[in-house]
PDB file of C-alpha atoms and ligand atoms in Angstrom:
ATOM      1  CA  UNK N  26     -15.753   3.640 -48.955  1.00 49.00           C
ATOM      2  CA  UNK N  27     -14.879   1.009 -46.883  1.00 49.00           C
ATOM      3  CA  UNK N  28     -12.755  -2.101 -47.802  1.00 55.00           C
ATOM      4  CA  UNK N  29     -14.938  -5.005 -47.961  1.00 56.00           C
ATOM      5  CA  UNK N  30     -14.654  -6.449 -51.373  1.00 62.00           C
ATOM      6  CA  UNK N  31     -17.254  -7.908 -53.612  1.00 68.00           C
ATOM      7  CA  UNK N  32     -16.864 -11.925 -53.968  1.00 80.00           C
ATOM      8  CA  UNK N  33     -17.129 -13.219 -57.266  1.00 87.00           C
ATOM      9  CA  UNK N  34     -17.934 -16.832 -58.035  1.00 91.00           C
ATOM     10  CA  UNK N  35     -17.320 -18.709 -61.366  1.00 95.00           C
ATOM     11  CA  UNK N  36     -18.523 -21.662 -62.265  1.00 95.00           C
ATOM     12  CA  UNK N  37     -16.191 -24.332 -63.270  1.00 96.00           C
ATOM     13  CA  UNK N  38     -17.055 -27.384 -65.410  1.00 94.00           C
ATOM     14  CA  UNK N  39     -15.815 -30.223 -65.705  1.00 93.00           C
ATOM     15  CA  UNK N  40     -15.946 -32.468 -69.101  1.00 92.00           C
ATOM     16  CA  UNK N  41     -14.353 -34.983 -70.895  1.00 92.00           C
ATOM     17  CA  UNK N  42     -15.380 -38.857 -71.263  1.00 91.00           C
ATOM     18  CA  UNK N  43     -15.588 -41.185 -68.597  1.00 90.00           C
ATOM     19  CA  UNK N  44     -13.161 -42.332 -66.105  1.00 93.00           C
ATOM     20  CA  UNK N  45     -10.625 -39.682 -67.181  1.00 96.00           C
ATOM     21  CA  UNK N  46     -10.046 -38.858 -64.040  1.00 95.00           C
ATOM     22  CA  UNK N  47     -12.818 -35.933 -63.406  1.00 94.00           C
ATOM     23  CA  UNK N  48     -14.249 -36.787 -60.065  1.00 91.00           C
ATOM     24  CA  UNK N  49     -10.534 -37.678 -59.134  1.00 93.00           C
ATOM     25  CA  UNK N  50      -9.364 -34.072 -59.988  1.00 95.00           C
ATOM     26  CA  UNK N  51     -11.861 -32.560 -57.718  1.00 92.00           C
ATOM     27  CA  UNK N  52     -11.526 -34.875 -54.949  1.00 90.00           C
ATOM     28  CA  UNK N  53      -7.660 -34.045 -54.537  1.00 93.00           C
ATOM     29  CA  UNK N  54      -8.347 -30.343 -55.005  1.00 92.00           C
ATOM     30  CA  UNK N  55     -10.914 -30.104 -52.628  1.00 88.00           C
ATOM     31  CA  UNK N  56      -9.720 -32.910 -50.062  1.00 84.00           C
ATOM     32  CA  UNK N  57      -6.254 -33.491 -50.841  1.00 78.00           C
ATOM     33  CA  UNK N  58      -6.394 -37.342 -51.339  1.00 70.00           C
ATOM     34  CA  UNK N  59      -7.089 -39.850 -53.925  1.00 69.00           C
ATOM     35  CA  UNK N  60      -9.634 -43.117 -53.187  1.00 64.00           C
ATOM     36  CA  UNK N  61      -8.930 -45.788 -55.205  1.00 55.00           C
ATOM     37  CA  UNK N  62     -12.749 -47.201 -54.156  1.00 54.00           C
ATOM     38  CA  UNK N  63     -14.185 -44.273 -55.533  1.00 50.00           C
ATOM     39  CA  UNK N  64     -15.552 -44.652 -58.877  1.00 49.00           C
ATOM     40  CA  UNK N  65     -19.345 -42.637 -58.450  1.00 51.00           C
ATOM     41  CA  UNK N  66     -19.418 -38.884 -58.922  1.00 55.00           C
ATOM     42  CA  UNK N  67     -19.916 -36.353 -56.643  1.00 54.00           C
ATOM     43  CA  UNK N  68     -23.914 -36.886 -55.000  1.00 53.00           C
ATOM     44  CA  UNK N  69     -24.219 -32.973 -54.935  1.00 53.00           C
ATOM     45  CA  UNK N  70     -24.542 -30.171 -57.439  1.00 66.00           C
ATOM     46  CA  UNK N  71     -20.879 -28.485 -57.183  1.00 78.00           C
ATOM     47  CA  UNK N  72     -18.442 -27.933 -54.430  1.00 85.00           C
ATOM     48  CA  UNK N  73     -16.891 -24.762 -53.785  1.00 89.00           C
ATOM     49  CA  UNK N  74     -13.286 -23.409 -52.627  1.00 89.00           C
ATOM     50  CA  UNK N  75     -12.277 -20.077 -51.976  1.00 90.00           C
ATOM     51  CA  UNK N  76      -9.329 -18.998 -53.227  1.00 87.00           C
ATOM     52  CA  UNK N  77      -7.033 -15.902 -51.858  1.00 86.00           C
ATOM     53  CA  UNK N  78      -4.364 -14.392 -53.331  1.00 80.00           C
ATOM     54  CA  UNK N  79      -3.285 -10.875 -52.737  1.00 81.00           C
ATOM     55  CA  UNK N  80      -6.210  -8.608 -51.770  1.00 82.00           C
ATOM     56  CA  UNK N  81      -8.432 -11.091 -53.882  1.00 84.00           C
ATOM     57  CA  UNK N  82     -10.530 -13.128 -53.120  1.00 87.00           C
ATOM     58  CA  UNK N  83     -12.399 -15.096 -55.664  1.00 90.00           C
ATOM     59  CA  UNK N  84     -14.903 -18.531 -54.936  1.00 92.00           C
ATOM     60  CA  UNK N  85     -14.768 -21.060 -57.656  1.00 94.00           C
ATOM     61  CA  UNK N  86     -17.888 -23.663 -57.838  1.00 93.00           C
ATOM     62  CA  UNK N  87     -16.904 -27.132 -59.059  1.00 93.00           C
ATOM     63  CA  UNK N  88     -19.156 -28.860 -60.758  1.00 91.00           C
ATOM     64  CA  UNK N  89     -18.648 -32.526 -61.369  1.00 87.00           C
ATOM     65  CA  UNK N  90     -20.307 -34.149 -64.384  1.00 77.00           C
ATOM     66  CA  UNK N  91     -22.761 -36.745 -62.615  1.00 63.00           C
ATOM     67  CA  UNK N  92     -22.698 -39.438 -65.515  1.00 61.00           C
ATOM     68  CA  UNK N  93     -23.778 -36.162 -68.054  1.00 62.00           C
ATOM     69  CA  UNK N  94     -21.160 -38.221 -70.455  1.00 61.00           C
ATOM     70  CA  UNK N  95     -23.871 -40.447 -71.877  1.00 60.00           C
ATOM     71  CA  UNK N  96     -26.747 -37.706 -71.955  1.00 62.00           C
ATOM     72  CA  UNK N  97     -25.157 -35.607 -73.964  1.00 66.00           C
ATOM     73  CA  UNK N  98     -28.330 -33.390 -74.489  1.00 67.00           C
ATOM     74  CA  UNK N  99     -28.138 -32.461 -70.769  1.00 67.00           C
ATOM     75  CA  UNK N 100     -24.395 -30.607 -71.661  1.00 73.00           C
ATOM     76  CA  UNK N 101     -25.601 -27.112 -72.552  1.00 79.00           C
ATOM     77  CA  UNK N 102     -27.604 -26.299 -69.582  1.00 78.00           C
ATOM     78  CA  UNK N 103     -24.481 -27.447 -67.558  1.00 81.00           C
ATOM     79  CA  UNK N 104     -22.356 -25.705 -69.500  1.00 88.00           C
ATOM     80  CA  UNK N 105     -24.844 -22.462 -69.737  1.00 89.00           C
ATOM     81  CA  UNK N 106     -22.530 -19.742 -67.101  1.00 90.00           C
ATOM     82  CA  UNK N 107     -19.520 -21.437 -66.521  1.00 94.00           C
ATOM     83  CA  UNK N 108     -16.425 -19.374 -66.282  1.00 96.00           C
ATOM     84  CA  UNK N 109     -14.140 -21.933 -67.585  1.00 97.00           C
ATOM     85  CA  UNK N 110     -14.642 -25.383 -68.691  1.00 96.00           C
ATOM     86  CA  UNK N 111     -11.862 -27.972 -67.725  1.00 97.00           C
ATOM     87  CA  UNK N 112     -11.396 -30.541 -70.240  1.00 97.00           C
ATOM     88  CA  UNK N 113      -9.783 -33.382 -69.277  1.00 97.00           C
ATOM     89  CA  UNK N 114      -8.620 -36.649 -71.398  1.00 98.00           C
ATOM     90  CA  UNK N 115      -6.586 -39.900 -70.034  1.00 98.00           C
ATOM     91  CA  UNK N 116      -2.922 -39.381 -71.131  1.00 98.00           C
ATOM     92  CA  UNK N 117      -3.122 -43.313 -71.460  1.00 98.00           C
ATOM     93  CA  UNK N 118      -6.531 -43.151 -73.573  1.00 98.00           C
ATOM     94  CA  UNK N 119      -5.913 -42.125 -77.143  1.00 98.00           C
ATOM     95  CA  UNK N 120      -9.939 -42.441 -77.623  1.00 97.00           C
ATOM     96  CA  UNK N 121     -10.304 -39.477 -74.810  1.00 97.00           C
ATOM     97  CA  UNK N 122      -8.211 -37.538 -76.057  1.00 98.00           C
ATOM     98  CA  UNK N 123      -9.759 -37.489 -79.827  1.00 98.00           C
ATOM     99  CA  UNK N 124     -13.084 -36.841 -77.736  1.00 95.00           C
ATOM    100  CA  UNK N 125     -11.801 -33.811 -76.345  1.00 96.00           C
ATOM    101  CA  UNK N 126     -12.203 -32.056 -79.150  1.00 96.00           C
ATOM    102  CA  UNK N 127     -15.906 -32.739 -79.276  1.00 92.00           C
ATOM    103  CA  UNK N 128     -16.160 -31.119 -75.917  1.00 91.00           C
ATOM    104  CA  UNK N 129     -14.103 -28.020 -76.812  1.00 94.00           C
ATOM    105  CA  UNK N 130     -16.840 -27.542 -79.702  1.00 93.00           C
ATOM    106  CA  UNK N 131     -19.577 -28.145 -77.476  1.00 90.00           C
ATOM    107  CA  UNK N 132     -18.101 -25.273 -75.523  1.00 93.00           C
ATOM    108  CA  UNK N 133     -17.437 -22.783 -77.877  1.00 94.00           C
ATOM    109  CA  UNK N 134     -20.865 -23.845 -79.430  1.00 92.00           C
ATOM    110  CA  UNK N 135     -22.514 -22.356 -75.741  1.00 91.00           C
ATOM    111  CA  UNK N 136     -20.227 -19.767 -74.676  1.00 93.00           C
ATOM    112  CA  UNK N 137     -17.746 -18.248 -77.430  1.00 94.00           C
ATOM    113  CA  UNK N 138     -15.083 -16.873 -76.164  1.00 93.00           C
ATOM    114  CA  UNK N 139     -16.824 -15.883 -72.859  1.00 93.00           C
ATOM    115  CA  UNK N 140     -14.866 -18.858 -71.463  1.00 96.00           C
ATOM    116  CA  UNK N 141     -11.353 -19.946 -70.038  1.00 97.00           C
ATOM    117  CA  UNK N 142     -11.346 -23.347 -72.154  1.00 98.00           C
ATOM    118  CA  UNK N 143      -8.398 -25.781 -69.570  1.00 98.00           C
ATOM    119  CA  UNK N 144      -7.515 -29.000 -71.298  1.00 98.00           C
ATOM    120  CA  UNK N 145      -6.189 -31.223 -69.143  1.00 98.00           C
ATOM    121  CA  UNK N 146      -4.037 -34.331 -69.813  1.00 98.00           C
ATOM    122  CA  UNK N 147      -4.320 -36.537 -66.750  1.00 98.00           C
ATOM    123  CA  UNK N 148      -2.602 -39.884 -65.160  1.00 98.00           C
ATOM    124  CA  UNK N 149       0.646 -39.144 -65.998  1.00 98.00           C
ATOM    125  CA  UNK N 150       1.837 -41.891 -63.479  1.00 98.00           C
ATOM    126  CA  UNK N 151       1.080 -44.408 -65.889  1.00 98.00           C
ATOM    127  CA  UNK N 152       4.341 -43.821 -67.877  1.00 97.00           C
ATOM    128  CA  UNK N 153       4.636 -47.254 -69.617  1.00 98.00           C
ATOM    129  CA  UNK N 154       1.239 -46.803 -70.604  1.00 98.00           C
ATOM    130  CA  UNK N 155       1.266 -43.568 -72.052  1.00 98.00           C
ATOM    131  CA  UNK N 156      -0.573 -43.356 -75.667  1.00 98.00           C
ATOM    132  CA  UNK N 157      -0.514 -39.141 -76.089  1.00 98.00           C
ATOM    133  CA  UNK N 158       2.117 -36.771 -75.963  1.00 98.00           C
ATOM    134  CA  UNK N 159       2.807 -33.892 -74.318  1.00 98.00           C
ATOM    135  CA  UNK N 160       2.980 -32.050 -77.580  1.00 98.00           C
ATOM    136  CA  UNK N 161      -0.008 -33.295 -78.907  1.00 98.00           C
ATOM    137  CA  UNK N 162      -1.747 -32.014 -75.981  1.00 98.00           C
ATOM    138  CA  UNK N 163       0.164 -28.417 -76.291  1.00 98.00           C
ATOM    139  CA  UNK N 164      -1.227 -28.723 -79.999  1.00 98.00           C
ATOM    140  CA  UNK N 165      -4.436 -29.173 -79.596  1.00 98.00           C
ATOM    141  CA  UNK N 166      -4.714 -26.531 -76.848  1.00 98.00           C
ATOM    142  CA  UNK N 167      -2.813 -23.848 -79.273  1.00 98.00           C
ATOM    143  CA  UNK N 168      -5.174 -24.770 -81.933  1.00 97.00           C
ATOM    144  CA  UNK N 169      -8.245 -24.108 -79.754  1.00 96.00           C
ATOM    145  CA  UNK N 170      -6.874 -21.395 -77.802  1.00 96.00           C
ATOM    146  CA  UNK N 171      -7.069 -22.912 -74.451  1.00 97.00           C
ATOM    147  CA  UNK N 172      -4.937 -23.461 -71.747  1.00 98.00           C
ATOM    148  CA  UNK N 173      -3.015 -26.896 -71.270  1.00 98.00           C
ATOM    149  CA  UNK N 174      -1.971 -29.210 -68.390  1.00 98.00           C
ATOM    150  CA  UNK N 175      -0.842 -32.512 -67.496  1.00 98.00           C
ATOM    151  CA  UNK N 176      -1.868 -33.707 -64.013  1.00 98.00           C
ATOM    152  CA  UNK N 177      -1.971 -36.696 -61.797  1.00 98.00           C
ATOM    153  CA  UNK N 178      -4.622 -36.986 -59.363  1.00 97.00           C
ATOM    154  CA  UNK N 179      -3.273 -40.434 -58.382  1.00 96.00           C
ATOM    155  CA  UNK N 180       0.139 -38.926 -57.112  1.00 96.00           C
ATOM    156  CA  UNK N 181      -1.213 -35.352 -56.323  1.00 96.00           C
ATOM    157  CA  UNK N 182       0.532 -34.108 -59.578  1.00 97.00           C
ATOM    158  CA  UNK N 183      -0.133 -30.381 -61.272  1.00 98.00           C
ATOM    159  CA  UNK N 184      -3.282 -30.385 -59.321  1.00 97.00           C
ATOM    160  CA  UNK N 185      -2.716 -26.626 -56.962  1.00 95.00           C
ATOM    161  CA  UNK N 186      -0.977 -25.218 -60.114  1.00 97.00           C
ATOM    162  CA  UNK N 187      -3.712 -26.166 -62.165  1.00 98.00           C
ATOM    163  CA  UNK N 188      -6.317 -24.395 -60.312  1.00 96.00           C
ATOM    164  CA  UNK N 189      -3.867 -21.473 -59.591  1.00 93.00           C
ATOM    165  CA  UNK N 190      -3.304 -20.844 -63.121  1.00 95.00           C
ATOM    166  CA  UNK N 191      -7.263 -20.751 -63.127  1.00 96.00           C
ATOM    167  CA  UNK N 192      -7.320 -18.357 -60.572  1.00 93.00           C
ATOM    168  CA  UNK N 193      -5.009 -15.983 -61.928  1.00 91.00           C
ATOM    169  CA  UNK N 194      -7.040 -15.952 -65.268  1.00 92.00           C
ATOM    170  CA  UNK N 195     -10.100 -15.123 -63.465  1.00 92.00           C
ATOM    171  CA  UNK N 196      -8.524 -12.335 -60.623  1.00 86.00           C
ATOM    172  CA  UNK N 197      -9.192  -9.059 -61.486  1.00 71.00           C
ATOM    173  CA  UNK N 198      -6.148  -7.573 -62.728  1.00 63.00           C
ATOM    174  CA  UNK N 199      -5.171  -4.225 -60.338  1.00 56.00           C
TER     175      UNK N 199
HETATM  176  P1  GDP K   9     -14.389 -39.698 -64.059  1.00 72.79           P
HETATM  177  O1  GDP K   9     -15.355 -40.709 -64.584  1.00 72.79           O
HETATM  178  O2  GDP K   9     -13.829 -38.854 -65.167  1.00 72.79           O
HETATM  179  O3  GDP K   9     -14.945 -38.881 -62.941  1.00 72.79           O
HETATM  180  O4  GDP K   9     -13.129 -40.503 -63.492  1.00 72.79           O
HETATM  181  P2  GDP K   9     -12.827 -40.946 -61.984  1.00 72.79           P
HETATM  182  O5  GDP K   9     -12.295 -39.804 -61.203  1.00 72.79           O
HETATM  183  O6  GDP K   9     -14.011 -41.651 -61.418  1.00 72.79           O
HETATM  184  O7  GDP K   9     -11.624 -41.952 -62.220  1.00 72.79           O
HETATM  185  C1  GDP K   9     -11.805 -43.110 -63.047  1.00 72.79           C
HETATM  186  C2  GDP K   9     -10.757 -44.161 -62.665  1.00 72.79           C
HETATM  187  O8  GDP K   9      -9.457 -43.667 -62.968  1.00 72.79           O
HETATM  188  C3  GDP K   9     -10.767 -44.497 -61.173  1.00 72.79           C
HETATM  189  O9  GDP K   9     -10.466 -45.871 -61.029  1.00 72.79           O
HETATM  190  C4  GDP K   9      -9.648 -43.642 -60.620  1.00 72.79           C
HETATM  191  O10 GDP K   9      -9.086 -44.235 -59.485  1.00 72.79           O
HETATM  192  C5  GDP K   9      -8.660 -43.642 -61.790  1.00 72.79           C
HETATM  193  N1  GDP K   9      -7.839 -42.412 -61.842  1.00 72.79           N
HETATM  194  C6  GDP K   9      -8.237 -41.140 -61.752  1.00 72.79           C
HETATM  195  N2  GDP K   9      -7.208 -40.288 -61.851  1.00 72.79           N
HETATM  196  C7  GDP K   9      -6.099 -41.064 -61.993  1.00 72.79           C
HETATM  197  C8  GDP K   9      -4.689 -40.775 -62.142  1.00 72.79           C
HETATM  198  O11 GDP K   9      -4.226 -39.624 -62.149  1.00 72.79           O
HETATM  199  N3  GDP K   9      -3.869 -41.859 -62.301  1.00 72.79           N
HETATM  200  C9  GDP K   9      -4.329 -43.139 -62.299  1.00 72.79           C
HETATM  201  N4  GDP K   9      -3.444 -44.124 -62.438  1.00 72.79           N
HETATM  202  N5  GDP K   9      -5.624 -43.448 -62.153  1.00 72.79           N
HETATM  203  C10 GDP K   9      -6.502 -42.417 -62.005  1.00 72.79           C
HETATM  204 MG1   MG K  10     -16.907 -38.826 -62.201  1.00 72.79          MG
END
């Protein structure tokens, strides 16, 4: 047999209300910087990144919700495959964060527990502005068995350790 591995992709989704930060996430994964000016999402379908670790080698497909916030009836094709769905709220939004779980059901709704469910906290830079705890986000996660973060895509915060703890979730275990 030789050594040339299969590559597996996964769909990632990204979800949560608007101007939590989504586009923002993916644009300092992907290109390691943050545009103030950039407020429209992503013109294309998903972008993807291969990731390496070990002998693996696993590609993970971004995709961006492009405005799907308001056309909510557009969610469960989007969601239909996805690997794991990234939820993210504004740490300084109490509203997004009570949304979240509206998401999380949405989820569960399409894909059971055939899904790595992230729920991401982000903008943790603005401290004085801060309406949600880090326990209430660890809550909420526990409660719907999904994984938790806090990030800032302003300051470059969490962002590699929140797609490594991704990737080691989705590597095959040998
Ligand atoms: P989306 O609608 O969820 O895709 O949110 P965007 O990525 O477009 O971001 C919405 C607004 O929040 C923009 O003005 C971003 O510059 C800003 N933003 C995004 N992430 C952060 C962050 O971590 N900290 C701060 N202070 N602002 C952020
Ligand atoms: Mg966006």
């Amino acid at each position: 047999m030789g050594t040339m591995k299969h590559l597996e992709n996964y769909k990632l989704v990204f979800l949560g209300d608007q101007s939590v930060g989504k586009t923002s996430i993916i644009t300092c994964f992907m290109y390691g910087n943050f545009d103030t000016n950039y407020q429209a999402t992503i013109g294309i379908d998903f972008l993807s990144k291969t990731i390496r670790h070990e002998d693996s080698t696993i590609r993970l497909q971004l995709w961006d919700t492009a405005g799907q916030e308001r056309f909510k009836s557009l969610i469960p094709s989007y969601i239909r495959d996805s690997s794991v769905a990234i939820i993210v709220y504004d740490v300084a939004n109490k509203e997004s964060f009570f949304n979240t779980s509206k998401w999380i059901e949405d989820v569960r709704a399409e894909r059971g527990n055939h899904v790595i469910i992230v729920l991401v906290g982000n903008k943790t830079d603005l401290v004085n502005k801060r309406q949600v705890s880090i326990d209430e986000g660890d809550n909420k996660a526990r409660e719907f068995g999904a994984l938790f973060i806090e990030t800032s895509a302003k300051v470059g915060f969490n962002i590699k350790p929140l797609f490594f703890q991704i990737s080691l979730h989705l590597l095959p275990l040998d």
